Amino acid sequence: MKRPDPKPAAVPLSERTLTQLPDSVKVPRYDRRKITPGIIHIGLGNFHRAHQSWYLHRLMQQGLASDWGIIGAGVRPNDAEMRRRLREQDCLTTLIELDPMTSDIEVVGPMIDFLPVEPANGALISAMSAPEIRIVSLTVTEGGYYQTEDGAFDANHPDIAHDAAYPDQPTTAFGAMVAAYRARRAAGLAPFTGQSCDNLQNNGDVLQRTIVGLARLSDPTLAEWIAEKASFPNAMVDCIVPATGAAERAAVQDLGIEDAAPVTHENYRQWVLQDRFCAGRPPWERAGVTITDNVHAYERMKIRVLNAGHQILANVGEVLGLQTISDCMQDPDTAAFFCKVQQEEVLPYVESVGDTSPQDYLELIKRRFSNPMINDTTRRVAFDGSARHPGFVLPILRDAIAAGGALSGLALVEALWARMCLGEREDGSTIAPNDPHWDDLHRLAQRARSDPDAWLENGQIYGDLKDHRAFNQAFGFWLTWIGQKGARSALRHYVSGADI
């Protein structure tokens, strides 16, 4: 019997080997040697490479924006490993589209370097001080902007206090940006645009508040210069990009490519951007970016339906042992729960945007969440609930309270989060710590088993909501029910429309 031919060895990804990749793989048509830097991106994870970098790649494929190359940067020690991986493959990334109906594999190349990762960020400050850098963009997670519970700049945070005391040796991305602004002003250079790419409402305004607030602590005149001369556009970004693990690296290898840091993504992207750039920008609209002054309407719809929707599913998914968001959408109880909360308690507080109604957008999100090829784990989506619930879910709850609307489902969402923070699934398996404030959340969740009010005492998250009678009662009812009868029983009771 004839043995099957052995599978050809995967080709190590590099500039030199692009012509050796399988014919099915799309590669850059532009000469990467002619790319010059214009953007530094801090926080170079999967989302950036599937989103902003892809849009720039799309421009470069048209022969545009060759002077807007990306230099990667990081301020955390573990960013050094990403730097090593990407530099070994000439900063190229393989993007794999995950869609049941189509298949698309593409190597993108707008990134041309990755700066050394240093405790005092000297290389980053020096690079941002160069005149050719006109945009500094960031993905540092929605909880990484040093805000207080009411959205103000947290000047008392230890990281901020350090950067204010040692402005030439900052440890945060924002301290490094302030140091670079200082160097540019001293050299007579114009400031760069600060561009947030995080899932954060009014993200440009939040970034400006953090940068100016930090600068004011050490150099008030610099703060005034930044506020007057620099710009911080608001933006809404959207693309589901799962984390990369061994399975994803094996999948790209099966496709014939040896990539140490591949990225998988859904067949959908959206970027809505305010045209507020003090030092110019790439022609983003030529790549499909929506340029508008009404970013808020787009981001409100997305944050309330998609981002809050992720929290509706992820916490109960963890409790029930459902591995991915698509698993949650295939589960009859969690899917029905998601649809009822969205329909009755979220969509009433979402407005139409352009030709897209809230109902149309919900149908889009249901299809995207149901994609079985997207291995978007409930653990990843549930990460940092202490930032995501206040940012995505609780504003809807406050609107429901103000309107006298239904809030039982939203209270159940919060009760399921508290249940998840016990750190144990209903099958007895362990939920590993999954929040920067996990220890505090776990302690509160333990107390709330006998006293549900204890969970709502977290003032940094709930503030005055803990004193709202209807929410307090609904939350207590659901957490008690979950403790006595289980999460699935609670979902069914809610979906049935029975009284609480």
XYZ file of C-alpha atoms in Angstrom:
500
model
C 0.000 0.000 0.000
C 1.383 3.366 -1.026
C 1.973 5.752 1.826
C 0.613 9.285 1.438
C 3.139 11.918 0.495
C 4.492 13.706 3.563
C 3.151 17.187 4.142
C 5.641 19.832 2.942
C 7.479 21.609 5.717
C 5.998 24.943 6.725
C 7.862 28.005 5.438
C 9.268 30.251 8.205
C 7.657 33.652 7.765
C 10.077 36.439 6.798
C 10.555 39.089 4.153
C 12.878 36.731 2.276
C 10.387 33.851 2.179
C 7.250 35.703 1.076
C 7.580 34.337 -2.464
C 7.816 30.795 -1.078
C 4.462 30.844 0.701
C 1.541 28.831 -0.695
C -0.297 30.438 -3.617
C -3.455 30.711 -1.499
C -1.755 33.185 0.839
C -2.071 36.861 -0.036
C 1.182 38.762 0.516
C 2.176 42.444 0.400
C 2.388 43.815 -3.126
C 4.289 46.875 -1.905
C 8.029 47.177 -1.387
C 8.431 47.141 2.399
C 11.956 48.557 2.046
C 10.389 51.851 0.959
C 8.141 52.175 4.016
C 9.140 54.962 6.400
C 7.731 55.352 9.912
C 4.865 57.661 10.779
C 3.049 55.805 13.575
C 4.173 54.301 16.863
C 1.701 51.853 18.334
C 1.889 50.979 22.041
C 0.350 47.675 23.113
C 0.927 45.569 20.061
C -1.418 42.657 20.574
C -3.706 40.705 18.280
C -6.394 43.346 17.950
C -4.070 46.018 16.605
C -2.586 43.661 14.027
C -6.028 42.542 12.822
C -7.485 46.037 12.818
C -5.438 49.268 12.524
C -2.484 47.485 10.926
C -4.800 45.745 8.445
C -6.394 49.038 7.413
C -2.947 50.514 6.809
C -1.956 47.372 4.896
C -5.012 47.881 2.709
C -3.849 51.408 1.891
C -0.338 50.240 1.106
C -1.730 47.584 -1.232
C -3.196 50.524 -3.184
C 0.194 52.236 -3.366
C -0.719 54.723 -0.621
C 0.568 55.696 2.847
C 4.124 54.352 2.506
C 5.269 57.145 4.848
C 2.977 55.901 7.635
C 4.783 52.696 8.631
C 4.179 51.373 12.126
C 6.808 50.967 14.822
C 5.621 48.693 17.600
C 6.190 49.407 21.285
C 5.314 48.039 24.695
C 5.680 49.150 28.302
C 5.112 45.820 30.069
C 7.866 43.245 30.631
C 5.962 40.527 28.751
C 5.889 42.748 25.645
C 9.524 41.791 25.167
C 8.498 38.282 24.117
C 6.171 39.646 21.427
C 9.006 41.876 20.253
C 11.306 38.870 19.937
C 8.782 36.848 17.979
C 7.874 39.588 15.559
C 11.386 40.828 14.893
C 12.502 37.274 14.085
C 9.951 37.288 11.262
C 10.617 40.864 10.079
C 7.504 42.154 11.890
C 5.181 40.325 9.493
C 1.884 38.826 10.672
C -0.336 36.145 9.187
C -4.041 36.972 9.445
C -6.465 34.051 9.175
C -10.105 34.884 8.561
C -12.517 32.608 10.388
C -15.774 32.266 8.514
C -17.774 29.123 7.706
C -18.499 30.344 4.177
C -15.146 31.790 3.115
C -11.438 31.412 3.741
C -8.862 34.157 3.551
C -5.202 34.030 4.601
C -3.151 37.187 4.334
C 0.288 38.355 5.423
C 0.329 42.037 6.406
C 3.444 44.169 6.531
C 2.900 47.820 7.588
C 4.879 47.248 10.779
C 8.589 47.785 10.196
C 10.158 47.621 13.676
C 9.522 46.968 17.358
C 11.279 49.135 19.949
C 13.225 47.650 22.879
C 11.065 47.202 25.970
C 12.752 49.074 28.819
C 11.702 49.911 32.405
C 12.164 53.673 31.951
C 10.997 53.635 28.314
C 14.002 55.529 26.989
C 13.872 54.055 23.490
C 10.130 54.701 23.257
C 10.469 58.338 24.354
C 13.295 58.908 21.879
C 11.313 57.376 19.008
C 8.178 59.400 19.774
C 10.286 62.559 19.865
C 11.369 62.126 16.236
C 9.744 64.552 13.766
C 8.583 61.819 11.385
C 6.300 60.344 14.050
C 2.935 62.043 13.646
C 0.596 59.580 15.378
C 1.058 57.593 18.585
C -1.729 55.046 18.916
C -2.547 52.716 21.783
C -4.397 49.557 22.742
C -3.937 49.275 26.500
C -7.417 47.861 27.413
C -10.396 49.935 28.450
C -9.381 49.724 32.108
C -5.871 51.045 31.539
C -6.460 54.815 31.415
C -6.226 55.603 35.140
C -9.769 56.801 35.668
C -11.688 57.103 38.918
C -15.152 55.594 39.280
C -16.749 58.813 38.015
C -14.493 58.985 34.956
C -12.060 61.609 36.244
C -8.285 61.294 35.960
C -6.889 59.311 38.887
C -3.980 61.498 39.946
C -3.481 59.438 43.114
C -2.731 56.121 41.462
C 0.787 54.897 42.405
C 1.804 54.547 38.739
C 0.775 58.120 38.050
C 2.457 59.377 41.217
C 5.698 57.728 40.084
C 5.591 59.260 36.615
C 4.809 62.685 38.045
C 7.761 62.440 40.453
C 10.145 61.005 37.842
C 8.962 62.436 34.515
C 12.184 61.464 32.721
C 11.883 57.819 33.803
C 8.196 56.997 33.340
C 6.829 53.493 33.663
C 3.462 54.044 31.937
C 2.682 54.611 28.273
C 1.139 57.943 29.201
C 4.211 59.076 31.098
C 6.324 58.184 28.086
C 4.018 60.188 25.817
C 4.241 63.205 28.126
C 8.047 62.945 28.122
C 8.032 62.829 24.315
C 5.737 65.852 24.122
C 8.171 67.676 26.397
C 11.109 66.775 24.162
C 9.261 67.856 21.014
C 8.289 71.190 22.524
C 11.906 71.791 23.592
C 13.083 70.992 20.054
C 10.546 73.307 18.476
C 8.575 70.432 16.946
C 4.814 70.188 16.657
C 3.078 67.537 18.790
C 1.879 64.211 17.460
C -1.733 63.023 17.555
C -2.595 60.658 20.400
C -4.979 58.014 19.099
C -6.749 55.512 21.340
C -7.846 52.263 19.662
C -9.461 50.800 22.780
C -13.090 49.828 23.350
C -13.794 52.862 25.475
C -16.535 55.405 24.990
C -15.099 58.822 24.080
C -11.674 57.166 24.031
C -9.903 60.174 22.552
C -11.286 62.487 25.229
C -10.289 59.976 27.916
C -6.746 59.742 26.513
C -6.447 63.531 26.417
C -7.654 63.805 30.014
C -5.062 61.274 31.157
C -2.169 62.838 29.218
C -2.958 66.438 30.161
C -3.731 65.487 33.756
C -0.419 63.682 34.132
C 1.540 66.483 32.486
C -0.063 69.031 34.788
C 1.338 67.228 37.847
C 4.942 67.907 36.820
C 4.820 70.698 34.224
C 1.647 72.842 34.022
C 2.913 74.847 31.045
C 3.544 71.622 29.114
C 0.011 70.511 29.952
C -1.337 73.736 28.466
C 0.779 73.252 25.324
C -0.509 69.704 24.864
C -4.116 70.747 25.441
C -3.810 73.567 22.916
C -1.619 71.999 20.216
C -2.101 68.210 20.288
C -5.198 66.314 19.179
C -6.903 63.172 20.414
C -9.588 61.895 18.034
C -12.438 59.771 19.310
C -12.919 56.441 17.579
C -15.023 53.302 17.610
C -13.243 50.060 16.746
C -14.759 46.642 16.154
C -13.467 43.215 15.159
C -13.632 39.986 17.142
C -10.043 38.785 17.478
C -9.494 35.676 19.636
C -6.332 35.126 21.620
C -3.570 33.121 19.950
C -2.561 29.810 21.470
C -1.026 26.534 20.409
C -4.061 25.619 18.308
C -3.844 28.815 16.285
C -0.108 28.398 15.721
C -0.692 24.804 14.634
C -3.476 25.893 12.266
C -1.264 28.394 10.466
C 1.477 25.771 10.258
C -0.993 23.396 8.614
C -1.529 26.112 6.026
C 2.180 26.016 5.204
C 3.434 28.974 7.263
C 5.670 28.972 10.343
C 4.447 32.063 12.200
C 5.250 32.514 15.900
C 2.508 35.115 16.375
C -0.379 34.548 13.944
C -3.755 36.238 14.382
C -7.210 34.827 13.731
C -10.179 37.140 13.244
C -13.764 37.230 12.136
C -14.915 38.328 8.689
C -15.996 41.743 9.925
C -14.273 45.003 10.747
C -15.470 48.487 11.557
C -13.576 51.650 12.373
C -15.379 54.946 12.908
C -13.022 57.855 13.357
C -13.190 61.538 14.162
C -11.134 63.631 11.761
C -9.047 65.417 14.381
C -5.350 64.934 13.591
C -2.938 67.759 14.359
C -0.066 66.340 12.275
C -1.889 64.704 9.376
C -3.102 61.148 8.894
C -3.249 58.356 6.329
C -6.240 58.531 3.956
C -8.136 56.070 6.129
C -11.385 56.538 4.232
C -9.739 54.942 1.176
C -9.467 51.729 3.236
C -13.095 51.700 4.369
C -12.861 53.706 7.601
C -15.925 55.835 8.384
C -14.833 59.431 9.025
C -17.461 61.334 10.985
C -17.994 63.801 13.808
C -20.764 61.570 15.179
C -18.554 58.802 16.536
C -20.551 58.686 19.763
C -23.688 57.308 18.077
C -21.732 54.444 16.507
C -19.842 53.591 19.660
C -22.955 53.765 21.814
C -24.651 51.167 19.619
C -21.595 48.924 19.545
C -20.735 49.180 23.243
C -24.302 48.522 24.359
C -25.140 45.649 22.019
C -21.780 43.965 21.380
C -19.612 44.775 24.402
C -22.411 44.572 26.967
C -23.638 41.505 25.087
C -20.281 39.854 25.632
C -20.664 40.355 29.387
C -24.235 39.014 29.293
C -22.861 35.747 27.905
C -19.311 35.367 29.223
C -19.938 35.277 32.967
C -22.733 32.720 32.849
C -20.748 30.821 30.223
C -17.884 30.471 32.672
C -20.208 29.365 35.468
C -21.819 26.710 33.239
C -18.540 25.554 31.670
C -19.301 26.799 28.155
C -15.930 27.344 26.521
C -16.637 29.962 23.852
C -19.091 32.704 22.970
C -20.358 30.615 20.064
C -20.955 27.756 22.535
C -23.105 30.160 24.550
C -25.106 31.052 21.457
C -25.654 27.359 20.702
C -26.876 26.694 24.239
C -30.691 27.191 24.305
C -30.788 28.711 27.788
C -27.924 31.185 27.441
C -29.001 32.172 23.920
C -32.572 32.830 25.063
C -31.257 34.829 28.017
C -29.044 36.926 25.721
C -31.873 37.648 23.290
C -34.397 38.607 25.975
C -32.035 40.962 27.832
C -30.990 42.600 24.570
C -34.513 42.953 23.225
C -36.193 44.211 26.374
C -33.480 45.924 28.423
C -30.756 47.062 26.022
C -32.305 48.046 22.681
C -34.708 50.580 24.251
C -31.611 52.684 25.000
C -29.921 52.363 21.600
C -30.603 54.719 18.700
C -30.421 54.050 14.964
C -27.186 55.056 13.238
C -27.347 55.868 9.542
C -29.270 53.067 7.852
C -28.750 50.646 10.755
C -31.548 50.196 13.272
C -30.892 48.736 16.730
C -32.781 45.600 15.678
C -30.677 45.206 12.531
C -27.508 45.624 14.563
C -28.626 43.045 17.110
C -29.223 40.534 14.303
C -25.691 41.230 13.019
C -24.213 40.665 16.481
C -26.164 37.416 16.922
C -24.688 36.108 13.667
C -21.176 37.188 14.631
C -21.398 35.676 18.123
C -22.743 32.430 16.647
C -19.795 31.897 14.289
C -18.489 28.449 15.333
C -15.061 29.120 13.832
C -14.365 31.978 16.243
C -12.695 30.383 19.239
C -13.392 33.434 21.386
C -13.274 32.004 24.882
C -15.621 33.036 27.626
C -12.540 33.426 29.807
C -11.030 36.049 27.481
C -14.294 37.941 27.189
C -14.933 37.806 30.937
C -11.455 39.175 31.726
C -11.342 42.482 33.639
C -15.014 42.567 34.515
C -14.232 45.276 37.058
C -13.637 47.598 34.085
C -16.058 46.083 31.580
C -19.193 46.006 33.716
C -18.937 49.685 34.733
C -18.020 50.609 31.157
C -20.504 48.506 29.215
C -23.377 47.218 31.377
C -23.998 49.671 34.201
C -24.638 52.730 31.968
C -27.552 50.800 30.429
C -28.813 49.944 33.898
C -28.716 53.605 34.878
C -30.708 54.538 31.768
C -33.262 51.845 32.598
C -33.607 53.231 36.114
C -34.032 56.787 34.820
C -36.684 55.648 32.342
C -38.490 53.405 34.795
C -37.793 50.475 32.493
C -37.248 46.779 33.025
C -33.999 45.871 34.777
C -34.440 42.315 36.032
C -32.229 40.833 33.290
C -29.459 43.364 33.864
C -29.607 42.603 37.595
C -29.259 38.912 36.706
C -26.194 39.734 34.584
C -24.588 41.331 37.629
C -25.566 38.429 39.875
C -23.979 35.981 37.433
C -20.772 38.023 37.471
C -20.745 37.846 41.274
C -21.329 34.091 41.041
C -18.441 33.718 38.578
C -16.125 35.540 40.960
C -16.586 32.763 43.497
C -13.977 31.039 41.343
C -15.812 27.758 40.870
C -18.045 26.447 38.100
C -21.234 24.567 38.809
C -19.478 21.318 37.851
C -16.953 21.935 40.642
C -14.028 22.929 38.395
C -11.972 26.001 39.217
C -12.288 29.375 37.540
C -8.781 30.797 37.691
C -8.303 34.450 38.707
C -9.357 36.596 35.780
C -9.393 40.221 36.889
C -6.768 42.727 38.095
C -8.889 43.031 41.250
C -9.731 39.336 41.545
C -8.803 38.945 45.217
C -11.159 41.754 46.257
C -13.938 40.503 43.991
C -13.527 36.952 45.279
C -13.799 38.093 48.891
C -16.951 40.072 48.137
C -18.443 37.145 46.228
C -17.822 34.875 49.220
C -19.556 37.320 51.551
C -22.431 37.772 49.107
C -23.336 34.079 49.342
C -25.104 34.862 52.616
C -25.501 38.627 52.182
C -26.085 39.710 48.538
C -25.771 43.374 49.541
C -22.072 42.769 50.228
C -21.342 42.544 46.479
C -22.987 45.908 45.822
C -20.876 47.553 48.516
C -18.062 47.822 45.950
C -18.451 51.569 45.566
C -15.856 51.897 42.819
C -18.047 49.748 40.601
C -21.639 50.381 41.679
C -21.545 53.805 43.328
C -25.089 54.990 43.999
C -26.611 51.959 42.263
C -26.260 50.001 45.489
C -28.892 52.278 47.029
C -31.450 51.872 44.249
C -34.228 49.763 45.752
C -35.496 47.972 42.626
C -32.024 47.008 41.431
C -30.926 46.008 44.919
C -33.940 43.755 45.371
C -33.638 42.188 41.909
C -29.927 41.537 42.366
C -30.491 39.943 45.760
C -33.298 37.778 44.396
C -31.182 36.462 41.534
C -28.009 35.839 43.521
C -30.003 33.931 46.137
C -31.786 31.919 43.410
C -28.478 31.056 41.735
C -27.026 29.946 45.043
C -30.001 27.715 45.831
C -31.093 26.410 42.411
C -28.231 27.117 40.026
C -27.508 29.493 37.160
C -29.377 27.543 34.491
C -32.536 27.531 36.591
C -32.211 31.308 37.003
C -31.917 31.781 33.240
C -35.043 29.720 32.629
C -37.010 31.576 35.282
C -36.034 34.911 33.761
C -36.775 33.874 30.180
C -40.186 32.496 31.231
C -41.195 35.992 32.314
C -42.178 34.821 35.801
C -42.202 37.369 38.588
C -39.270 37.822 40.912
